[in-house]
mmCIF file of C-alpha atoms and ligand atoms in Angstrom:
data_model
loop_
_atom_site.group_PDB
_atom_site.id
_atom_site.type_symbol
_atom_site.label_atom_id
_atom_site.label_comp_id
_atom_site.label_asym_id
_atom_site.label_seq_id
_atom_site.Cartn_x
_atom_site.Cartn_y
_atom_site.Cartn_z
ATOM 1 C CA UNK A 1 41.426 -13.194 -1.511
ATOM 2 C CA UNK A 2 37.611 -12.860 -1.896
ATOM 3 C CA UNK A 3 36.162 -13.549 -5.049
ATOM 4 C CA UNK A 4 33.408 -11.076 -6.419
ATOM 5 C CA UNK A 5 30.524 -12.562 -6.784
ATOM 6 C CA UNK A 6 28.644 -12.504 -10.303
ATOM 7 C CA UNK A 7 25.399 -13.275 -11.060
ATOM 8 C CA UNK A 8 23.812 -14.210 -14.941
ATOM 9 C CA UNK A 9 20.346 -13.832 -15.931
ATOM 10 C CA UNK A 10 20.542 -16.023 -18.775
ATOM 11 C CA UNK A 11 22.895 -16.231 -21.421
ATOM 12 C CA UNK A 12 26.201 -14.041 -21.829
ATOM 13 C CA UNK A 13 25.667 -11.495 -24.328
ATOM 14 C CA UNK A 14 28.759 -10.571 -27.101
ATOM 15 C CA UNK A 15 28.719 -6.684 -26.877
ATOM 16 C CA UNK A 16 32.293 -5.919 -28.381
ATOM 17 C CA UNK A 17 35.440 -7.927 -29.846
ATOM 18 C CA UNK A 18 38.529 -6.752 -30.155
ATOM 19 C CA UNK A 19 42.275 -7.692 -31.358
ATOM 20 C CA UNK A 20 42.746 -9.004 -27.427
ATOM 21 C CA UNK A 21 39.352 -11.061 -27.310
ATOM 22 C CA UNK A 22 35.374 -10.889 -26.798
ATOM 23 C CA UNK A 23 33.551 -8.634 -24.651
ATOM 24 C CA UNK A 24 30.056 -10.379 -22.893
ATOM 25 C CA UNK A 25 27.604 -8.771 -20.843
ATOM 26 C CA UNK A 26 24.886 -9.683 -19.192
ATOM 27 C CA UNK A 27 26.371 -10.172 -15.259
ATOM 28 C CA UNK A 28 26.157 -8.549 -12.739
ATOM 29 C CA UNK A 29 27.487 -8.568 -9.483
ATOM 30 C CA UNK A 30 25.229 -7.749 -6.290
ATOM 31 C CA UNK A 31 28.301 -6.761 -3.883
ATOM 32 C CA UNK A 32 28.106 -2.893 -3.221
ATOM 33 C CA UNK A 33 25.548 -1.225 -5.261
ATOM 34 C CA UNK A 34 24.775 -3.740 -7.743
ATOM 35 C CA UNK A 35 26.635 -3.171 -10.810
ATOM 36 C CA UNK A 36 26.491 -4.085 -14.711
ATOM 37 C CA UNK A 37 29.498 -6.462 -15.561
ATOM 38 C CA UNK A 38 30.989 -7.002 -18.546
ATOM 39 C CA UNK A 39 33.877 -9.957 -18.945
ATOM 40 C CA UNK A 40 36.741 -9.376 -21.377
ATOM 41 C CA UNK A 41 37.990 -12.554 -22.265
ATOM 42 C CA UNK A 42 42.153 -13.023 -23.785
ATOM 43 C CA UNK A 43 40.747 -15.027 -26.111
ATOM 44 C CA UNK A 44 41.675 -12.878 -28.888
ATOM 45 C CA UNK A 45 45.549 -12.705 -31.147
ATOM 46 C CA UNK A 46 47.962 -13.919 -29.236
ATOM 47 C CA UNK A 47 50.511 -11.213 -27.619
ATOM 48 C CA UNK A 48 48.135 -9.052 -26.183
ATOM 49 C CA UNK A 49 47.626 -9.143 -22.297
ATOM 50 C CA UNK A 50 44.833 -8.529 -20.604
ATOM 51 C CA UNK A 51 47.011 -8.857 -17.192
ATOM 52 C CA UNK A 52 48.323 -5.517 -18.348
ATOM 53 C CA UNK A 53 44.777 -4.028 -18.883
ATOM 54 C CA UNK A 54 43.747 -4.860 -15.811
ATOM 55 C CA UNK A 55 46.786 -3.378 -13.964
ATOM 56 C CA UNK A 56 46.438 -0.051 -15.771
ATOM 57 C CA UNK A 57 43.057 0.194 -15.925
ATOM 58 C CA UNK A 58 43.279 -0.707 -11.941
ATOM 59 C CA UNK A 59 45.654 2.469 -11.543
ATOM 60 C CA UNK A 60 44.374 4.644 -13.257
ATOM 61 C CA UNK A 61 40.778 3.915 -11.455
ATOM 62 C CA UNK A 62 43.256 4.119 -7.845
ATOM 63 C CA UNK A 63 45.368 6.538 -8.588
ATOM 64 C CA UNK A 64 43.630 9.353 -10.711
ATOM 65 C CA UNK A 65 40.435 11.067 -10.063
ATOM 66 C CA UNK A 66 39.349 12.389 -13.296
ATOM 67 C CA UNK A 67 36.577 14.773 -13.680
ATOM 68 C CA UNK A 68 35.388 14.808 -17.207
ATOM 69 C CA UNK A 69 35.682 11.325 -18.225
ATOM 70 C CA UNK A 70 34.336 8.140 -17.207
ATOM 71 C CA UNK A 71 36.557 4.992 -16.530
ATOM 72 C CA UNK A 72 34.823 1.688 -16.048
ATOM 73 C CA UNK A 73 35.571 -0.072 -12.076
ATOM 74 C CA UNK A 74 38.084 -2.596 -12.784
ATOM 75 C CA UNK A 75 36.482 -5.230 -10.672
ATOM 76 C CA UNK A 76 38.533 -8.685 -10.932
ATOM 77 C CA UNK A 77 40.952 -10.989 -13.004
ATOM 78 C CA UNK A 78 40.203 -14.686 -13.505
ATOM 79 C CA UNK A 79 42.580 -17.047 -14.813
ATOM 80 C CA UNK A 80 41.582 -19.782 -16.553
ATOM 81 C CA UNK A 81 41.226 -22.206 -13.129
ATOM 82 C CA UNK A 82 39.203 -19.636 -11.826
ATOM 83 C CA UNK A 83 35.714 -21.759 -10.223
ATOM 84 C CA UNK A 84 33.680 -18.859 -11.531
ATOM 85 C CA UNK A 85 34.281 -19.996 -14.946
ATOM 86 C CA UNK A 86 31.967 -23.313 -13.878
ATOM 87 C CA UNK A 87 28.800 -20.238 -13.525
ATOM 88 C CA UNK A 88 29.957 -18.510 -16.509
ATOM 89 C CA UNK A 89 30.986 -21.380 -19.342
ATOM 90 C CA UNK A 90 27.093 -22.991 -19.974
ATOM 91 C CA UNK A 91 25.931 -19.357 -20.602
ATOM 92 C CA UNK A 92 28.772 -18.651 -23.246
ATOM 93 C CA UNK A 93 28.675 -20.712 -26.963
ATOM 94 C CA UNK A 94 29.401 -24.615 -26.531
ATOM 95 C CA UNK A 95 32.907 -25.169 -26.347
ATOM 96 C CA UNK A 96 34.036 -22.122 -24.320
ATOM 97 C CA UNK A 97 36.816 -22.395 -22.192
ATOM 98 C CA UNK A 98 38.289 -20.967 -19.238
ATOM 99 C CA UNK A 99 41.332 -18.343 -19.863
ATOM 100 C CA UNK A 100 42.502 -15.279 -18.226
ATOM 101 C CA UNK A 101 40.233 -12.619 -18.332
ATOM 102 C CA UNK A 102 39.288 -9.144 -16.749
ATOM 103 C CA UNK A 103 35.902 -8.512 -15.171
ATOM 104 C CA UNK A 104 34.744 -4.024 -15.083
ATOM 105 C CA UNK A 105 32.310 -1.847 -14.875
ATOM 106 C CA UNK A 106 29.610 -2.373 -18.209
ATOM 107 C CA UNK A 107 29.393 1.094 -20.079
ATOM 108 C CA UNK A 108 25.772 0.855 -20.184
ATOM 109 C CA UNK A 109 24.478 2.275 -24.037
ATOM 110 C CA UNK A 110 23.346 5.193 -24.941
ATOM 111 C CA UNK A 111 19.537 5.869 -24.737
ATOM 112 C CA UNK A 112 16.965 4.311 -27.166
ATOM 113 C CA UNK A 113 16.596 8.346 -28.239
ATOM 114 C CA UNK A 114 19.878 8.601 -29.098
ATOM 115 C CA UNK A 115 20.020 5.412 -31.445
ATOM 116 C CA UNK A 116 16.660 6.838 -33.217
ATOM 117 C CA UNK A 117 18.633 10.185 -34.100
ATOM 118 C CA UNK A 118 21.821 8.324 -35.520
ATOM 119 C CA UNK A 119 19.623 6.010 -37.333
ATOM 120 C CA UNK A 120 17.617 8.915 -38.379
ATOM 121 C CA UNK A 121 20.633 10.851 -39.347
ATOM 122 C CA UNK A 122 22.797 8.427 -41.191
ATOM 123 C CA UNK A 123 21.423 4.877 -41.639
ATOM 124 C CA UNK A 124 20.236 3.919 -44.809
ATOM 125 C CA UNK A 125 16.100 4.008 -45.137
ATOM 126 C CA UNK A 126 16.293 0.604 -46.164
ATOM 127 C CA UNK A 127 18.190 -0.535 -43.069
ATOM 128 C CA UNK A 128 16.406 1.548 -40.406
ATOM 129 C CA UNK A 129 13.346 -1.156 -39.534
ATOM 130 C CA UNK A 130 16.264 -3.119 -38.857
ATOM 131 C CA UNK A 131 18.949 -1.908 -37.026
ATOM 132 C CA UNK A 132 16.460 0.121 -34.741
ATOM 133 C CA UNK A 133 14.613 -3.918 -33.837
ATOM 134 C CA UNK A 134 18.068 -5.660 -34.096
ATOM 135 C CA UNK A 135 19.000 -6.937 -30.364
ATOM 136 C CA UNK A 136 22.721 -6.372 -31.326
ATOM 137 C CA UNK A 137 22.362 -2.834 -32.243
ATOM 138 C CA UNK A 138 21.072 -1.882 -29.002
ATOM 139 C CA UNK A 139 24.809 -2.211 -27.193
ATOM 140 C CA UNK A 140 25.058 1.046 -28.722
ATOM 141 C CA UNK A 141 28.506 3.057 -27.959
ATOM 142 C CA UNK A 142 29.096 6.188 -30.123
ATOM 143 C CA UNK A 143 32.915 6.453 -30.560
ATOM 144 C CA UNK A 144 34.062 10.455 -30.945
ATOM 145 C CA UNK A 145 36.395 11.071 -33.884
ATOM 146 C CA UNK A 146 37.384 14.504 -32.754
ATOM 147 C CA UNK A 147 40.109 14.323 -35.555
ATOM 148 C CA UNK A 148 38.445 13.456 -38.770
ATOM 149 C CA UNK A 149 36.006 14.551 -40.806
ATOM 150 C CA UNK A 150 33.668 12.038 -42.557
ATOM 151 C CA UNK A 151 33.569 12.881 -46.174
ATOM 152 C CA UNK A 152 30.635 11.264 -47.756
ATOM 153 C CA UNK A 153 27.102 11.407 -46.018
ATOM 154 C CA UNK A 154 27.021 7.220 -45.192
ATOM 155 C CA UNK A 155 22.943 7.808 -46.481
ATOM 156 C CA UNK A 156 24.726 8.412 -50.213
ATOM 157 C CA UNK A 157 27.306 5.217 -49.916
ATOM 158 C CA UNK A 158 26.191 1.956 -51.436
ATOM 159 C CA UNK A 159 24.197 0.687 -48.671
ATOM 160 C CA UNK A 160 25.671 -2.312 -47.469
ATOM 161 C CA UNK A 161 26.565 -2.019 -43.842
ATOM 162 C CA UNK A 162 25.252 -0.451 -40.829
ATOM 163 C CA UNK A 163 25.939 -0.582 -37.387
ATOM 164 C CA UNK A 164 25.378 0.925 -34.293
ATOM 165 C CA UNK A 165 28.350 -0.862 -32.546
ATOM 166 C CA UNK A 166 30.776 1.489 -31.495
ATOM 167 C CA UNK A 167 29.043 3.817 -33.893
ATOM 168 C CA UNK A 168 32.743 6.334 -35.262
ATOM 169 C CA UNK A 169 31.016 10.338 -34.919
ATOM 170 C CA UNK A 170 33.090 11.921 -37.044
ATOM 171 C CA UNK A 171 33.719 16.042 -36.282
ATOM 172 C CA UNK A 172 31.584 16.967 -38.263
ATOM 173 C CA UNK A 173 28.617 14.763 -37.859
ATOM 174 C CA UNK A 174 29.292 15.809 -34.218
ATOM 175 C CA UNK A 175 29.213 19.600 -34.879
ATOM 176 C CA UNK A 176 25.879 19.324 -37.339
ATOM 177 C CA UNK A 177 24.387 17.468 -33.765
ATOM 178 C CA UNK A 178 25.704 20.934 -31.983
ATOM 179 C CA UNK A 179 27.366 18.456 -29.282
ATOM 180 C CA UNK A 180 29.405 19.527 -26.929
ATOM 181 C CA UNK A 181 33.102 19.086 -28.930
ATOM 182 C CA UNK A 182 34.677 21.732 -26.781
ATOM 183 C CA UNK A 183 34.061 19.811 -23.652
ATOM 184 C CA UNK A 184 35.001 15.791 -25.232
ATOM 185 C CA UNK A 185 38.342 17.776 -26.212
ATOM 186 C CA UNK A 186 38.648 18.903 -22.621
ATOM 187 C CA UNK A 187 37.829 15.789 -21.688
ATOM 188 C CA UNK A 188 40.560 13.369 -23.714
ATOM 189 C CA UNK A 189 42.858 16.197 -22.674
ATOM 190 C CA UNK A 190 42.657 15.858 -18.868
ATOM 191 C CA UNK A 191 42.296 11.742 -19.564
ATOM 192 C CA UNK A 192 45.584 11.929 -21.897
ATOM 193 C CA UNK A 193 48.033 13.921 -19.480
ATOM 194 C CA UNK A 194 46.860 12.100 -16.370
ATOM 195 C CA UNK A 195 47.583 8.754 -18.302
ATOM 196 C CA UNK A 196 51.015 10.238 -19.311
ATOM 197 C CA UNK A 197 52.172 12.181 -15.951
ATOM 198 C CA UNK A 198 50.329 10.427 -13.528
ATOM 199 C CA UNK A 199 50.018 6.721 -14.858
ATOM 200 C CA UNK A 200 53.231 7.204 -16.540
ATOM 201 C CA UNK A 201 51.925 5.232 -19.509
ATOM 202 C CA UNK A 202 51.587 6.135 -23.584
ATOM 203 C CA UNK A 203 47.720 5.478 -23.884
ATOM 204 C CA UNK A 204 48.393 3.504 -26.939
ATOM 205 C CA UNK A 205 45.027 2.960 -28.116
ATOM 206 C CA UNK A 206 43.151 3.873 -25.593
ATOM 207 C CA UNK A 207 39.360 4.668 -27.086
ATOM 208 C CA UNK A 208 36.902 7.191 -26.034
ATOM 209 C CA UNK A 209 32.942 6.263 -26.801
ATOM 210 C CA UNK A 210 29.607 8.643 -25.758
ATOM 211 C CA UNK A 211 27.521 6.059 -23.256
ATOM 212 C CA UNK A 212 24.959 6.374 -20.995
ATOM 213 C CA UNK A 213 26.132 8.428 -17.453
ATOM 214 C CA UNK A 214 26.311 5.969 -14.370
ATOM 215 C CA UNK A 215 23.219 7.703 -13.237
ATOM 216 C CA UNK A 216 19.660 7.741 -14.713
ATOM 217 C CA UNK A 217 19.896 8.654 -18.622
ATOM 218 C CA UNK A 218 17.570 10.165 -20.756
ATOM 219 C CA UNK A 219 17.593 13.418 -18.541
ATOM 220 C CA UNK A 220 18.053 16.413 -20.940
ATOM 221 C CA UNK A 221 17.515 17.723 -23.943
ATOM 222 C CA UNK A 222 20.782 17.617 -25.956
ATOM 223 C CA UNK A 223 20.230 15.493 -29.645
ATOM 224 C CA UNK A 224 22.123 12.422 -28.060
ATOM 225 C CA UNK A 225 19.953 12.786 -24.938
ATOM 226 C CA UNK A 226 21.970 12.796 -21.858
ATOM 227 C CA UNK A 227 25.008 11.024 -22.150
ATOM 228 C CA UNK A 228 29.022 10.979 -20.765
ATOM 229 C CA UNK A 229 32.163 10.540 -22.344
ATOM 230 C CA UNK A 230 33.821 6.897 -21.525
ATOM 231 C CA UNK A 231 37.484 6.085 -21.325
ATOM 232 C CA UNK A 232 38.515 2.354 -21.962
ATOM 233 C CA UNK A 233 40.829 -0.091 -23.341
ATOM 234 C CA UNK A 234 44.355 -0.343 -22.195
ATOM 235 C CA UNK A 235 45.639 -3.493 -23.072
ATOM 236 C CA UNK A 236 48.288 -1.385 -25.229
ATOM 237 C CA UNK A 237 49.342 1.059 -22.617
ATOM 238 C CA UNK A 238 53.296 0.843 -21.764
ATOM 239 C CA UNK A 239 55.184 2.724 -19.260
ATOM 240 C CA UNK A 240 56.879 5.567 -20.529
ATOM 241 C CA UNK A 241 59.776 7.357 -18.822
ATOM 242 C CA UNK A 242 59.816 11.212 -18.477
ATOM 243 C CA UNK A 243 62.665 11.730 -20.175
ATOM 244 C CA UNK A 244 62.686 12.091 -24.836
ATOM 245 C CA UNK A 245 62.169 8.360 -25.460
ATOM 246 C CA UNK A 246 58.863 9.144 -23.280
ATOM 247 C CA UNK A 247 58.014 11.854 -25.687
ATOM 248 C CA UNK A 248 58.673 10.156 -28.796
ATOM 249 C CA UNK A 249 56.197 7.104 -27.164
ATOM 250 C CA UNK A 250 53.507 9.636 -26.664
ATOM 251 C CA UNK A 251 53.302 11.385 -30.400
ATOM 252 C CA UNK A 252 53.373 8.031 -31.665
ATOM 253 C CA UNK A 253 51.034 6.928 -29.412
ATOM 254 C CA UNK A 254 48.964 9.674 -30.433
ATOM 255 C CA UNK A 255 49.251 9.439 -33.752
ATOM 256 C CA UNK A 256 48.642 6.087 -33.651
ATOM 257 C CA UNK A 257 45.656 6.273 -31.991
ATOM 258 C CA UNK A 258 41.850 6.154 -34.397
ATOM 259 C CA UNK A 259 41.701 9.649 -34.773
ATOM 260 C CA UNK A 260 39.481 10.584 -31.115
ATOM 261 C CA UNK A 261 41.805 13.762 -30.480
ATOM 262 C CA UNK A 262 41.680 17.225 -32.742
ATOM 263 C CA UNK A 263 44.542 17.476 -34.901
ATOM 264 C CA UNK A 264 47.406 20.437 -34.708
ATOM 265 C CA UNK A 265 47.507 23.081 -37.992
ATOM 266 C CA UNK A 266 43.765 22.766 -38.560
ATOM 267 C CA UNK A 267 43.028 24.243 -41.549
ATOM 268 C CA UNK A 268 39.807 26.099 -40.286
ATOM 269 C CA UNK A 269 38.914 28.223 -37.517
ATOM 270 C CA UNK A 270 36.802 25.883 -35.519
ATOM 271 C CA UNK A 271 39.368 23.256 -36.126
ATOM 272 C CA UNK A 272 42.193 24.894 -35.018
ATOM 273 C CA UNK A 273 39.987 25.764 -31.870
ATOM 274 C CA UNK A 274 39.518 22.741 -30.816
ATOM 275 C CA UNK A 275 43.228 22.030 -30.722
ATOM 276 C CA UNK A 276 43.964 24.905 -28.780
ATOM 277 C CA UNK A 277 41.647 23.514 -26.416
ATOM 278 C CA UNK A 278 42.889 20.227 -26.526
ATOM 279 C CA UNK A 279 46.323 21.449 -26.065
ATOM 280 C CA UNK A 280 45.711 24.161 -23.495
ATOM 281 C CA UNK A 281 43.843 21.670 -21.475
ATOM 282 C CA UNK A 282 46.419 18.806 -21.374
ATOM 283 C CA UNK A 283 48.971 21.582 -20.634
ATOM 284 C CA UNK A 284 47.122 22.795 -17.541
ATOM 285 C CA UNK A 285 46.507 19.405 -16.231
ATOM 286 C CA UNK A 286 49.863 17.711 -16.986
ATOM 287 C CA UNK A 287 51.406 21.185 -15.066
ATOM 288 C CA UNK A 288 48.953 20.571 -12.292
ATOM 289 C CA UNK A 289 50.115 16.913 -11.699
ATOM 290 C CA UNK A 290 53.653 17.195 -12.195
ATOM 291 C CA UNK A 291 53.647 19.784 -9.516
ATOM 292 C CA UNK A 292 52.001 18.007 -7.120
ATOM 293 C CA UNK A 293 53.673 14.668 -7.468
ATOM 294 C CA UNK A 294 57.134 15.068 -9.126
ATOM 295 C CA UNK A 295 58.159 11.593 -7.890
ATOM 296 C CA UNK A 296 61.443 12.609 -6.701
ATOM 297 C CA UNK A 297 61.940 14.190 -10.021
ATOM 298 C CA UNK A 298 62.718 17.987 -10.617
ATOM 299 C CA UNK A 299 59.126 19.512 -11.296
ATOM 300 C CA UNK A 300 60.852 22.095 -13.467
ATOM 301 C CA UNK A 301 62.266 19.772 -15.844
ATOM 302 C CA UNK A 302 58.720 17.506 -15.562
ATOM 303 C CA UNK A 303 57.089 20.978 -16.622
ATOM 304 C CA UNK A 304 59.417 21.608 -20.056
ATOM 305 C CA UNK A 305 58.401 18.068 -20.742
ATOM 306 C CA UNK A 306 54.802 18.534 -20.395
ATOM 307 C CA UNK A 307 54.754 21.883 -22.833
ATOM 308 C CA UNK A 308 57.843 19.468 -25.020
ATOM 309 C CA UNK A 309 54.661 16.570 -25.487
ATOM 310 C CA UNK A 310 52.414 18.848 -27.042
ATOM 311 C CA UNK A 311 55.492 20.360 -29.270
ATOM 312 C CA UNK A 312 56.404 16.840 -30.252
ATOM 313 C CA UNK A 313 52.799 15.880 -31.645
ATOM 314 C CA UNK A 314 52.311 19.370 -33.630
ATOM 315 C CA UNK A 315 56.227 18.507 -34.704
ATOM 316 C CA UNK A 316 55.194 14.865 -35.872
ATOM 317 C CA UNK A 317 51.970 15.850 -37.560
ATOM 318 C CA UNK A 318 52.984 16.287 -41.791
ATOM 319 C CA UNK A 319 54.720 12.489 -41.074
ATOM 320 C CA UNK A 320 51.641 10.916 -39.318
ATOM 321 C CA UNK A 321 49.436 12.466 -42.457
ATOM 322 C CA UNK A 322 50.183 10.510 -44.498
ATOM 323 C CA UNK A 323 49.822 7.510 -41.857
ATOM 324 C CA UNK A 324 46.177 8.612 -41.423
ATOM 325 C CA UNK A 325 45.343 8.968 -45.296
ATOM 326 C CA UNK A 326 46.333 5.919 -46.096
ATOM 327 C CA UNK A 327 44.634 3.957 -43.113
ATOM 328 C CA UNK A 328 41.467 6.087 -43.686
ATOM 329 C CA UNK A 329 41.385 4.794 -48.096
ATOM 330 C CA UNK A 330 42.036 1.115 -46.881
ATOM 331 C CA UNK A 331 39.183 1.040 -43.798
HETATM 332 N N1 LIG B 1 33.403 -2.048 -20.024
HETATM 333 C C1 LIG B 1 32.746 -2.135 -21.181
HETATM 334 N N2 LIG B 1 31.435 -1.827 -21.269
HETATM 335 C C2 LIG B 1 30.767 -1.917 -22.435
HETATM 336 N N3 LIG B 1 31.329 -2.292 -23.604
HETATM 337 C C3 LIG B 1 32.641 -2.624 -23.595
HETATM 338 C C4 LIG B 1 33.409 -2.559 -22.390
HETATM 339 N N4 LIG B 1 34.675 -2.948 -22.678
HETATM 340 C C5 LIG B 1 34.685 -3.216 -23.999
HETATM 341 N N5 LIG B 1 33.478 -3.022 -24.574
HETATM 342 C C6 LIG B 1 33.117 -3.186 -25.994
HETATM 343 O O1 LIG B 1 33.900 -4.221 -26.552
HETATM 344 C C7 LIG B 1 34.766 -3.700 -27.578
HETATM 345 C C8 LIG B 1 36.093 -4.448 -27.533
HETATM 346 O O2 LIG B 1 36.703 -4.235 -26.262
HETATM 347 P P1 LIG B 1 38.159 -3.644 -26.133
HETATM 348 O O3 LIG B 1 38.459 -3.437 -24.704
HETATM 349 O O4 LIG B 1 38.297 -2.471 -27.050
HETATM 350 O O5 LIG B 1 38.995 -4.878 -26.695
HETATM 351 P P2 LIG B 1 40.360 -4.903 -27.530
HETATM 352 O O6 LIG B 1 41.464 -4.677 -26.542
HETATM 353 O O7 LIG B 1 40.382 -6.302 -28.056
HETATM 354 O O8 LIG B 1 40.271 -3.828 -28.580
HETATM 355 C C9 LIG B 1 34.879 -2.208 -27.273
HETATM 356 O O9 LIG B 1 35.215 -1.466 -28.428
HETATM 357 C C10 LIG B 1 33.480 -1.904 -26.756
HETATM 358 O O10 LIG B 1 32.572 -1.739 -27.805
HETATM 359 MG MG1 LIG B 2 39.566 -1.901 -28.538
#
């Protein structure tokens, strides 16, 4: 098989780590239109495979065509013999070495305008010079917390940290922005049932994050500038079968999830809005695909199941509470 080919101008840049590894950017490979690489290395807790990543994140960029979210190309693996790691270990730290890893698409950042209004919004005045100069805080992803609220203003917390890295929007924050919520929810909806009825997988922490669109940014007017909605991360993902133990590994899955989707029983209007959404949308779409590919299964009894995953999240909601509160008073 034909290797892709990569190409570094100058050292590999860290732009995310993660429980499975480090994230570098900085390549990219000329084949096709060129394209911004990043490498996800398994260099990370042991246990977590980034051979499974790269199969699902291979499927679901073969199999699905989704048309509100964004999945990075899932270019390549590379195992640790792989000659490619003899261009790519003198631009990492000394003492690198070779071990599987996954080559995609790079989310490119959102826009220089959209990092001035976060910092603007919520970054400490004493911080600002600094994260606005700072070389890391320009690998700026904005991850959407459809389902929580941030309670404190982070301007009126002791000022201690700041980052733009995988910056967590909470509702909220997102709403006093007057960004599009209605359409993310639409979005991790369509993403969510085509994971679960097409992929057949659980989407077990699977994140979503505002970068820049694969075409030219800084386009329109909205306050993030013009950005799209990125799915990625499915090192976690595990086939589920359409049958209850599939159902029970979705709510869990969802519940275990950092809080992207809106919550059932919202206890406002607009909340409980944007769960109707949510759910209306993953309905529609999970009906849509079990319909047209029932793998030699009954598309009746695929259908209950699709309406029975929504009913098993709103059902598993008081239990996963308290799940939430406490990881949200130990973060
Ligand atoms: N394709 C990508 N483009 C840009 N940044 C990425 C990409 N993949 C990962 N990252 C960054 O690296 C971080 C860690 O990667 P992730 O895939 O979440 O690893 P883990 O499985 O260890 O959680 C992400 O949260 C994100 O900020
Ligand atoms: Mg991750």
């Amino acid at each position: 098989m034909r290797l892709l080919t990569l190409e570094t101008s100058g050292p590999l840049e860290r732009v995310g780590a993660g429980h499975c590894g480090s994230v570098w950017g900085n390549l990219t490979s000329p084949e096709a239109d060129p394209i911004p690489v990043v490498i996800k290395r398994e260099d990370g807790a042991p246990g977590r495979s980034l051979r499974n990543e790269f199969l699902v994140q291979s499927q679901v960029c073969s199999i699905t065509s989704l048309e509100q979210v964004l999945v990075p190309s899932c270019l390549d693996f590379m195992e640790n013999q792989d000659p490619r790691w003899c261009q790519i270990l003198p631009q990492l730290p000394d003492g690198s070495q070779g071990c599987n890893a996954m080559l995609s698409e790079k989310i490119q950042p959102v826009s220089i305008r959209a990092r001035r209004t976060l910092i603007e919004n919520y970054c400490p005045d004493e911080l600002r010079d600094h994260i606005l100069n700072s070389k890391e805080n320009r690998h700026c992803l904005v991850r959407v917390y459809l389902g929580r609220k941030r309670l404190l203003n982070p301007k009126q917390r002791q000022a201690r940290f700041f980052s733009l890295r995988n910056f967590p929007l909470h509702i909220n924050q997102a709403e006093e922005m007057a960004l599009p919520c209605e359409s993310y929810a639409k979005a991790m909806a369509e993403a969510l049932a085509t994971l679960h009825w097409k992929v057949r997988t659980d989407a077990a922490d699977v994140e979503f994050v505002l970068g820049s669109p694969r075409g030219d940014p800084e386009a329109n007017t909205s306050a993030l500038g013009e950005h799209s909605l990125w799915m990625l991360d499915f090192d976690c993902s595990r086939p589920i079968q359409a049958d209850d133990s599939g159902l029970t590994a979705i709510a869990k899955a969802f519940w275990g999830n950092d809080p992207y989707y809106p919550r059932p029983h919202g206890t406002n209007g607009r909340s409980q809005k944007l769960w109707d959404i949510f759910s209306a949308e993953y309905q529609r779409v999970g009906l849509e695909i079990v319909r047209a590919y029932p793998m030699g299964e009954n598309p009746e009894r695929l259908s209950n199941l699709v309406h029975a995953a929504i009913g098993r999240i709103e059902e598993t909601h008081s239990h996963s509470q308290s799940l939430a509160i406490a990881k949200y008073f130990t973060q």
